[in-house]
Short mmCIF file of C-alpha atoms in Angstrom, two decimals:
data_model
loop_
_atom_site.label_atom_id
_atom_site.label_comp_id
_atom_site.label_asym_id
_atom_site.label_seq_id
_atom_site.Cartn_x
_atom_site.Cartn_y
_atom_site.Cartn_z
CA MET S 1 0.00 0.00 0.00
CA ALA S 2 1.40 3.36 -1.05
CA ARG S 3 2.36 5.87 1.62
CA PRO S 4 -0.18 8.71 1.98
CA THR S 5 1.10 12.02 0.64
CA LEU S 6 0.34 13.64 4.00
CA GLU S 7 0.57 12.12 7.47
CA VAL S 8 -0.13 13.24 11.02
CA ALA S 9 3.60 12.76 11.57
CA ASP S 10 4.35 15.43 8.94
CA ILE S 11 2.07 17.91 10.70
CA PHE S 12 3.66 17.17 14.06
CA ARG S 13 7.20 17.50 12.68
CA ASP S 14 6.45 20.80 10.96
CA HIS S 15 4.37 22.42 13.68
CA GLY S 16 4.93 20.36 16.84
CA PRO S 17 7.89 22.31 18.29
CA ALA S 18 6.10 25.66 18.05
CA TRP S 19 2.86 24.12 19.36
CA ARG S 20 4.60 22.61 22.39
CA GLN S 21 6.27 25.92 23.17
CA ALA S 22 3.01 27.86 22.86
CA HIS S 23 1.17 25.41 25.13
CA ALA S 24 3.93 24.69 27.64
CA GLY S 25 2.45 23.79 31.00
CA HIS S 26 -0.91 22.84 29.49
CA VAL S 27 0.08 19.57 27.81
CA SER S 28 0.29 16.29 29.71
CA LEU S 29 3.36 14.07 29.70
CA ASP S 30 1.36 11.33 27.96
CA GLN S 31 0.42 13.73 25.17
CA LEU S 32 4.02 14.88 24.75
CA LYS S 33 5.16 11.26 24.53
CA VAL S 34 2.58 10.52 21.83
CA MET S 35 3.70 13.52 19.80
CA SER S 36 7.32 12.46 20.07
CA ALA S 37 6.57 8.85 19.13
CA ILE S 38 4.58 9.83 16.04
CA GLU S 39 7.25 12.32 14.93
CA ARG S 40 10.00 9.70 15.22
CA CYS S 41 8.06 6.72 13.82
CA ARG S 42 9.86 5.00 10.94
CA THR S 43 12.67 7.50 10.90
CA ALA S 44 16.38 7.16 11.60
CA ALA S 45 15.70 8.43 15.13
CA LEU S 46 14.37 4.98 16.07
CA GLY S 47 17.02 3.03 14.20
CA GLY S 48 16.38 0.39 11.60
CA HIS S 49 17.87 -2.46 9.64
CA VAL S 50 19.12 -3.17 6.13
CA GLU S 51 17.17 -5.60 3.94
CA ARG S 52 18.78 -7.36 0.98
CA CYS S 53 16.92 -9.65 -1.41
CA GLU S 54 18.74 -12.95 -2.02
CA ASP S 55 17.27 -13.22 -5.51
CA CYS S 56 17.90 -9.78 -7.01
CA ALA S 57 20.26 -8.17 -4.48
CA PHE S 58 17.84 -5.27 -4.03
CA THR S 59 18.84 -3.43 -0.84
CA THR S 60 16.81 -1.02 1.23
CA ILE S 61 16.75 0.45 4.73
CA ALA S 62 13.68 -0.21 6.89
CA PHE S 63 13.28 2.15 9.84
CA ASN S 64 11.63 0.95 13.03
CA SER S 65 8.08 1.78 14.09
CA CYS S 66 7.18 3.53 17.32
CA ARG S 67 4.38 1.01 18.05
CA ASN S 68 2.48 3.66 19.97
CA ARG S 69 -1.23 2.82 20.10
CA HIS S 70 -2.15 6.37 19.06
CA CYS S 71 0.07 6.36 15.96
CA PRO S 72 -1.89 6.13 12.68
CA LYS S 73 0.92 4.12 11.05
CA CYS S 74 1.35 1.45 13.73
CA GLN S 75 -2.14 0.01 14.15
CA SER S 76 -2.59 -2.24 11.11
CA ALA S 77 -0.12 -4.91 12.22
CA ALA S 78 -1.47 -4.83 15.79
CA ALA S 79 -5.01 -5.18 14.43
CA ARG S 80 -4.08 -8.20 12.29
CA GLN S 81 -2.53 -9.98 15.26
CA TRP S 82 -5.49 -9.19 17.51
CA LEU S 83 -8.03 -10.31 14.90
CA ALA S 84 -6.24 -13.61 14.34
CA GLU S 85 -6.59 -14.31 18.04
CA ARG S 86 -10.28 -13.35 18.06
CA GLU S 87 -11.11 -15.52 15.05
CA ALA S 88 -10.95 -18.70 17.15
CA GLU S 89 -13.54 -17.23 19.54
CA LEU S 90 -16.25 -16.59 16.94
CA LEU S 91 -19.37 -18.73 17.16
CA PRO S 92 -21.74 -19.65 14.28
CA VAL S 93 -24.49 -17.34 15.57
CA PRO S 94 -25.70 -13.86 14.64
CA TYR S 95 -23.69 -11.00 16.13
CA PHE S 96 -25.11 -7.64 17.11
CA HIS S 97 -23.53 -4.20 17.33
CA VAL S 98 -24.61 -2.07 20.30
CA VAL S 99 -23.43 1.50 20.98
CA PHE S 100 -23.57 3.36 24.31
CA THR S 101 -22.87 7.11 24.24
CA LEU S 102 -22.29 9.50 27.13
CA PRO S 103 -24.45 12.66 27.22
CA ASP S 104 -22.56 15.93 26.70
CA ARG S 105 -22.72 16.86 30.39
CA ILE S 106 -20.94 13.68 31.40
CA ALA S 107 -18.53 13.92 28.47
CA ALA S 108 -17.42 17.28 29.88
CA ILE S 109 -16.67 15.59 33.21
CA ALA S 110 -14.89 12.76 31.42
CA TYR S 111 -12.60 15.25 29.71
CA GLN S 112 -11.15 16.12 33.12
CA ASN S 113 -11.38 12.57 34.54
CA LYS S 114 -10.59 10.28 31.64
CA ALA S 115 -9.42 7.17 33.49
CA VAL S 116 -12.30 7.21 35.99
CA VAL S 117 -15.24 8.14 33.75
CA TYR S 118 -14.19 6.03 30.76
CA ASP S 119 -13.86 3.09 33.14
CA LEU S 120 -17.35 3.78 34.52
CA LEU S 121 -18.70 3.92 30.96
CA PHE S 122 -17.32 0.43 30.32
CA LYS S 123 -18.71 -0.90 33.59
CA ALA S 124 -22.19 0.65 33.36
CA SER S 125 -22.75 -0.40 29.73
CA SER S 126 -21.46 -3.96 30.17
CA GLU S 127 -23.41 -4.46 33.40
CA ALA S 128 -26.59 -3.26 31.70
CA VAL S 129 -26.23 -5.75 28.85
CA LEU S 130 -25.23 -8.68 31.08
CA MET S 131 -28.00 -8.02 33.61
CA ILE S 132 -30.80 -7.76 31.05
CA ALA S 133 -29.53 -10.78 29.11
CA ALA S 134 -29.51 -12.83 32.31
CA ASP S 135 -33.09 -11.82 33.14
CA PRO S 136 -35.41 -14.79 32.40
CA GLU S 137 -38.01 -12.31 31.10
CA HIS S 138 -35.64 -11.48 28.26
CA LEU S 139 -32.98 -14.05 27.32
CA GLY S 140 -32.10 -15.75 30.61
CA ALA S 141 -28.53 -16.52 29.58
CA ARG S 142 -24.90 -15.66 30.15
CA ILE S 143 -23.65 -13.86 27.08
CA GLY S 144 -20.29 -12.52 25.87
CA ILE S 145 -19.24 -8.97 25.03
CA THR S 146 -16.28 -7.41 23.26
CA ALA S 147 -16.29 -3.67 23.97
CA VAL S 148 -14.19 -0.95 22.32
CA LEU S 149 -13.90 2.63 23.55
CA HIS S 150 -13.89 5.51 21.08
CA THR S 151 -13.57 9.06 22.37
CA TRP S 152 -13.97 10.99 19.12
CA GLY S 153 -16.50 11.98 16.51
CA SER S 154 -15.60 12.13 12.82
CA ALA S 155 -14.37 15.73 13.24
CA MET S 156 -12.18 14.67 16.21
CA THR S 157 -14.41 16.39 18.76
CA HIS S 158 -14.70 14.81 22.20
CA HIS S 159 -17.46 12.20 21.91
CA PRO S 160 -16.96 9.24 24.32
CA HIS S 161 -18.87 6.08 23.39
CA VAL S 162 -18.47 2.32 23.57
CA HIS S 163 -19.00 -0.05 20.64
CA MET S 164 -20.01 -3.58 21.63
CA ILE S 165 -20.04 -6.76 19.61
CA VAL S 166 -22.44 -9.24 21.21
CA PRO S 167 -23.24 -12.81 20.05
CA GLY S 168 -26.96 -13.40 19.58
CA GLY S 169 -27.41 -15.84 22.40
CA GLY S 170 -25.70 -17.34 25.40
CA ILE S 171 -25.38 -20.26 27.77
CA ALA S 172 -28.43 -20.85 29.94
CA LEU S 173 -28.02 -19.98 33.59
CA ASP S 174 -28.04 -23.69 34.46
CA GLY S 175 -25.20 -24.23 31.96
CA LYS S 176 -27.01 -27.05 30.14
CA ARG S 177 -28.15 -25.46 26.87
CA TRP S 178 -27.55 -22.64 24.42
CA LEU S 179 -30.29 -20.05 24.25
CA SER S 180 -30.58 -18.08 21.02
CA CYS S 181 -32.09 -14.63 20.76
CA GLN S 182 -34.70 -13.79 18.16
CA PRO S 183 -33.28 -13.61 14.60
CA HIS S 184 -33.23 -9.79 14.38
CA PHE S 185 -33.59 -8.79 18.01
CA LEU S 186 -31.05 -8.99 20.80
CA LEU S 187 -32.39 -7.13 23.83
CA PRO S 188 -34.99 -4.34 24.29
CA VAL S 189 -33.18 -1.04 23.70
CA PRO S 190 -35.52 1.06 25.90
CA VAL S 191 -34.76 -1.22 28.84
CA LEU S 192 -31.03 -1.05 28.07
CA LYS S 193 -31.20 2.75 27.99
CA LYS S 194 -32.97 3.03 31.29
CA LEU S 195 -30.67 0.62 33.12
CA PHE S 196 -27.50 2.13 31.60
CA GLN S 197 -28.68 5.59 32.59
CA GLY S 198 -29.34 4.57 36.19
CA LEU S 199 -26.09 2.64 36.54
CA MET S 200 -23.95 5.41 35.07
CA LEU S 201 -25.43 8.13 37.25
CA ALA S 202 -25.16 5.99 40.39
CA LYS S 203 -21.52 5.17 39.65
CA LEU S 204 -20.69 8.83 39.04
CA LEU S 205 -22.22 9.85 42.35
CA ALA S 206 -20.33 7.06 44.13
CA ALA S 207 -17.05 8.11 42.47
CA HIS S 208 -17.64 11.72 43.55
CA LYS S 209 -18.39 10.67 47.13
CA ALA S 210 -15.19 8.61 47.18
CA GLY S 211 -13.15 11.62 46.05
CA ARG S 212 -12.15 10.03 42.75
CA LEU S 213 -13.22 12.97 40.55
CA ILE S 214 -11.39 16.25 40.08
CA PHE S 215 -12.72 19.50 38.65
CA PHE S 216 -11.16 22.72 37.44
CA GLY S 217 -11.95 25.71 35.27
CA GLN S 218 -15.65 26.27 34.68
CA HIS S 219 -16.45 22.99 36.45
CA ALA S 220 -14.50 23.72 39.65
CA HIS S 221 -17.72 24.28 41.61
CA LEU S 222 -18.74 20.65 40.99
CA ALA S 223 -16.30 19.55 43.67
CA GLU S 224 -19.11 20.37 46.11
CA ARG S 225 -21.42 17.36 46.46
CA LYS S 226 -24.75 19.20 46.18
CA ALA S 227 -23.57 21.11 43.11
CA PHE S 228 -22.51 17.85 41.45
CA ALA S 229 -25.86 16.19 42.23
CA ALA S 230 -27.68 19.22 40.81
CA TYR S 231 -25.49 19.08 37.69
CA LEU S 232 -26.48 15.45 37.08
CA ALA S 233 -30.18 15.89 37.92
CA PRO S 234 -31.32 17.00 34.40
CA LEU S 235 -29.75 13.84 32.96
CA ARG S 236 -32.42 11.74 34.64
CA LYS S 237 -35.09 13.35 32.44
CA ILE S 238 -33.47 13.19 29.00
CA LYS S 239 -33.20 10.27 26.59
CA TRP S 240 -29.75 8.67 26.50
CA TYR S 241 -28.31 7.40 23.26
CA VAL S 242 -28.14 3.60 23.05
CA TYR S 243 -28.29 2.03 19.62
CA ALA S 244 -28.55 -1.62 18.57
CA LYS S 245 -27.91 -2.34 14.91
CA PRO S 246 -29.24 -5.35 12.96
CA PRO S 247 -27.07 -8.48 13.11
CA PHE S 248 -23.95 -8.82 10.99
CA GLY S 249 -23.91 -11.04 7.92
CA GLY S 250 -21.88 -13.80 9.55
CA PRO S 251 -18.58 -14.21 11.43
CA ASN S 252 -16.50 -12.85 8.55
CA ALA S 253 -18.50 -9.62 8.64
CA VAL S 254 -17.84 -9.40 12.38
CA LEU S 255 -14.09 -9.67 11.80
CA ALA S 256 -14.24 -7.07 9.03
CA TYR S 257 -16.06 -4.70 11.37
CA LEU S 258 -13.65 -5.31 14.22
CA SER S 259 -10.69 -4.68 11.93
CA ARG S 260 -12.06 -1.18 11.29
CA TYR S 261 -12.88 -0.32 14.88
CA THR S 262 -10.61 -1.99 17.42
CA HIS S 263 -7.32 -0.27 16.62
CA ARG S 264 -8.62 2.95 15.12
CA VAL S 265 -7.13 6.30 16.16
CA ALA S 266 -8.75 9.74 16.17
CA ILE S 267 -7.94 10.29 12.47
CA SER S 268 -6.23 8.12 9.88
CA ASN S 269 -3.61 9.44 7.49
CA ARG S 270 -5.92 8.50 4.59
CA ARG S 271 -8.39 11.19 5.62
CA LEU S 272 -5.85 14.02 5.44
CA ILE S 273 -6.01 16.22 2.35
CA ALA S 274 -3.71 19.20 2.87
CA SER S 275 -1.64 21.11 5.40
CA ASP S 276 -0.86 24.69 4.44
CA GLN S 277 -1.14 28.30 5.61
CA ASP S 278 -4.91 27.89 5.95
CA GLY S 279 -4.56 24.96 8.35
CA VAL S 280 -5.18 21.21 8.03
CA THR S 281 -7.91 19.98 5.69
CA PHE S 282 -9.38 16.51 6.10
CA ARG S 283 -12.42 14.40 5.20
CA TYR S 284 -15.15 13.70 7.72
CA LYS S 285 -18.69 12.35 7.92
CA ASP S 286 -21.61 14.57 8.83
CA TYR S 287 -24.05 12.06 10.31
CA ARG S 288 -26.87 14.60 10.17
CA ALA S 289 -26.82 14.34 6.37
CA ASP S 290 -27.79 11.39 4.17
CA GLY S 291 -26.21 9.73 1.18
CA ARG S 292 -23.25 11.33 -0.55
CA ALA S 293 -23.95 14.65 1.20
CA ARG S 294 -22.68 13.00 4.40
CA PHE S 295 -19.06 13.06 3.17
CA LYS S 296 -17.55 16.52 3.61
CA ARG S 297 -14.30 18.39 4.06
CA MET S 298 -13.21 20.47 7.03
CA THR S 299 -10.27 22.83 7.53
CA LEU S 300 -9.02 23.48 11.05
CA ALA S 301 -6.29 25.85 12.14
CA THR S 302 -3.18 23.72 12.64
CA ASP S 303 -3.11 24.60 16.34
CA GLU S 304 -6.69 23.35 16.75
CA PHE S 305 -6.04 20.20 14.68
CA ILE S 306 -3.17 19.20 16.98
CA ARG S 307 -5.24 20.00 20.06
CA ARG S 308 -8.14 17.85 18.86
CA PHE S 309 -5.85 14.93 18.05
CA LEU S 310 -4.20 15.00 21.47
CA ILE S 311 -7.40 15.19 23.54
CA HIS S 312 -7.95 11.54 22.58
CA VAL S 313 -4.69 10.32 24.12
CA LEU S 314 -5.69 7.74 26.72
CA PRO S 315 -4.15 7.54 30.19
CA LYS S 316 -1.17 5.25 30.48
CA GLY S 317 -2.20 1.64 31.07
CA PHE S 318 -5.86 2.23 30.22
CA HIS S 319 -7.39 -0.69 28.26
CA ARG S 320 -9.62 0.51 25.44
CA ILE S 321 -10.64 -3.03 24.39
CA ARG S 322 -12.34 -5.13 27.07
CA HIS S 323 -14.15 -8.45 27.26
CA TYR S 324 -17.05 -9.39 29.51
CA GLY S 325 -19.28 -12.35 30.35
CA LEU S 326 -18.40 -15.48 28.39
CA LEU S 327 -15.49 -13.67 26.75
CA ALA S 328 -13.92 -12.42 29.97
CA ARG S 329 -10.38 -13.57 30.60
CA PRO S 330 -9.12 -16.06 31.75
CA SER S 331 -12.24 -18.28 31.43
CA CYS S 332 -12.91 -17.32 27.79
CA ALA S 333 -11.43 -20.49 26.22
CA ASP S 334 -13.45 -22.79 28.48
CA ASN S 335 -16.65 -20.81 27.89
CA ILE S 336 -16.21 -20.85 24.11
CA ALA S 337 -15.51 -24.61 24.18
CA ARG S 338 -18.70 -25.15 26.20
CA ALA S 339 -20.70 -22.95 23.84
CA ARG S 340 -19.47 -24.94 20.84
CA GLU S 341 -20.39 -28.15 22.61
CA LEU S 342 -23.93 -26.91 23.27
CA LEU S 343 -24.22 -25.64 19.68
CA ALA S 344 -22.91 -28.98 18.40
CA VAL S 345 -20.29 -27.36 16.18
CA PRO S 346 -16.65 -28.47 15.84
CA THR S 347 -13.74 -26.50 17.22
CA PRO S 348 -11.98 -24.68 14.35
CA GLN S 349 -8.41 -25.59 13.53
CA HIS S 350 -5.89 -23.40 15.31
CA HIS S 351 -4.86 -20.46 13.20
CA ASN S 352 -1.17 -19.67 13.44
CA ALA S 353 -1.21 -15.92 13.77
CA ASP S 354 2.58 -15.77 13.98
CA ALA S 355 2.93 -17.31 10.54
CA ASP S 356 0.76 -14.62 8.95
CA ALA S 357 1.82 -11.69 11.10
CA VAL S 358 3.73 -8.90 9.46
CA ASN S 359 6.50 -7.25 11.39
CA PRO S 360 5.32 -3.67 11.93
CA ASN S 361 8.93 -2.60 11.41
CA ASP S 362 8.92 -4.17 7.93
CA PRO S 363 6.27 -2.40 5.83
CA PRO S 364 5.87 -3.73 2.26
CA ASN S 365 8.17 -2.04 -0.21
CA PRO S 366 6.32 -1.61 -3.54
CA SER S 367 9.55 -0.43 -5.21
CA HIS S 368 11.21 -3.82 -4.67
CA PRO S 369 11.99 -5.28 -8.13
CA CYS S 370 10.71 -8.73 -7.13
CA HIS S 371 7.44 -7.23 -5.89
CA ALA S 372 7.03 -5.26 -9.10
CA ALA S 373 7.64 -8.39 -11.19
CA ALA S 374 5.12 -10.38 -9.16
CA ALA S 375 2.51 -7.65 -9.54
CA ALA S 376 3.07 -7.61 -13.30
#
């Protein structure tokens, strides 16, 4: 695949030093490390190695990757490895896509308390799905969840939400049979909304009482308990956004979806159009429009583009992909084996991910004479 003509790394190298100087004291260490990693990725600064073809003696230098999870260039190899491992866990059942989104008021709190509030988002959404699925009035089964956190909208604004992939069924509570959901219906969305809303608000209040939340700037007054409770009160009366899409078209479609979502960063290099005196121009989707009108272009001042990219840097050690229920580690393998037994389907042959994995430090070189001959 050809290298994009413009990359986030180019913008950081050209404008990063001045941006860091202008915002000194207002940028976190994690954000500075991400900027540095992206700027140095696949350059001589990280070292490299010389490759020489035994057939044609073609020689080239391959520079090392930064492997930072926020780097647009370093996610494809990580995604391939991760997907190969997930392939063995797929079951021959419908899979559903469920999205839980935080209201703007809570998103504003999350911006100042990323580790705590993002973690609560994971917990509240997963508990809602697991609890309703286990209710005999609905499915009455233990189900599995793979959840992925995204913190951005298409224009890189702060928009925290969790994408879930959920198999359409689960193991009965007595462990003796597989219970399938209806063909095009997983769980009642209105019930999911209400439970998610209650769980999230309760967890936020508990976190505040425990002193786990911090506030500054225009939200500094929320440190007082009554002010925080009053701030959350209107959220009990509005509709929260929970969306359940129709089932995927089979396990392969699930993998294709996951490959697009699990290791995505705030913006890919492919969406960048130009970086000039006007700022940075990129493609985005306007979800308020339909059809081809949805695809638009936006130009941001370079300073604002860098700011928007960096607000999505996750706290160190924070896991943005999590598994729950039947897919929770370390019991996942046993649960999947039991599910296959109840579904009366064979265990798939082990896929050797290492054999297919591509070293992220060895990107394909389309200029290699042997590659060019093979393509011809």
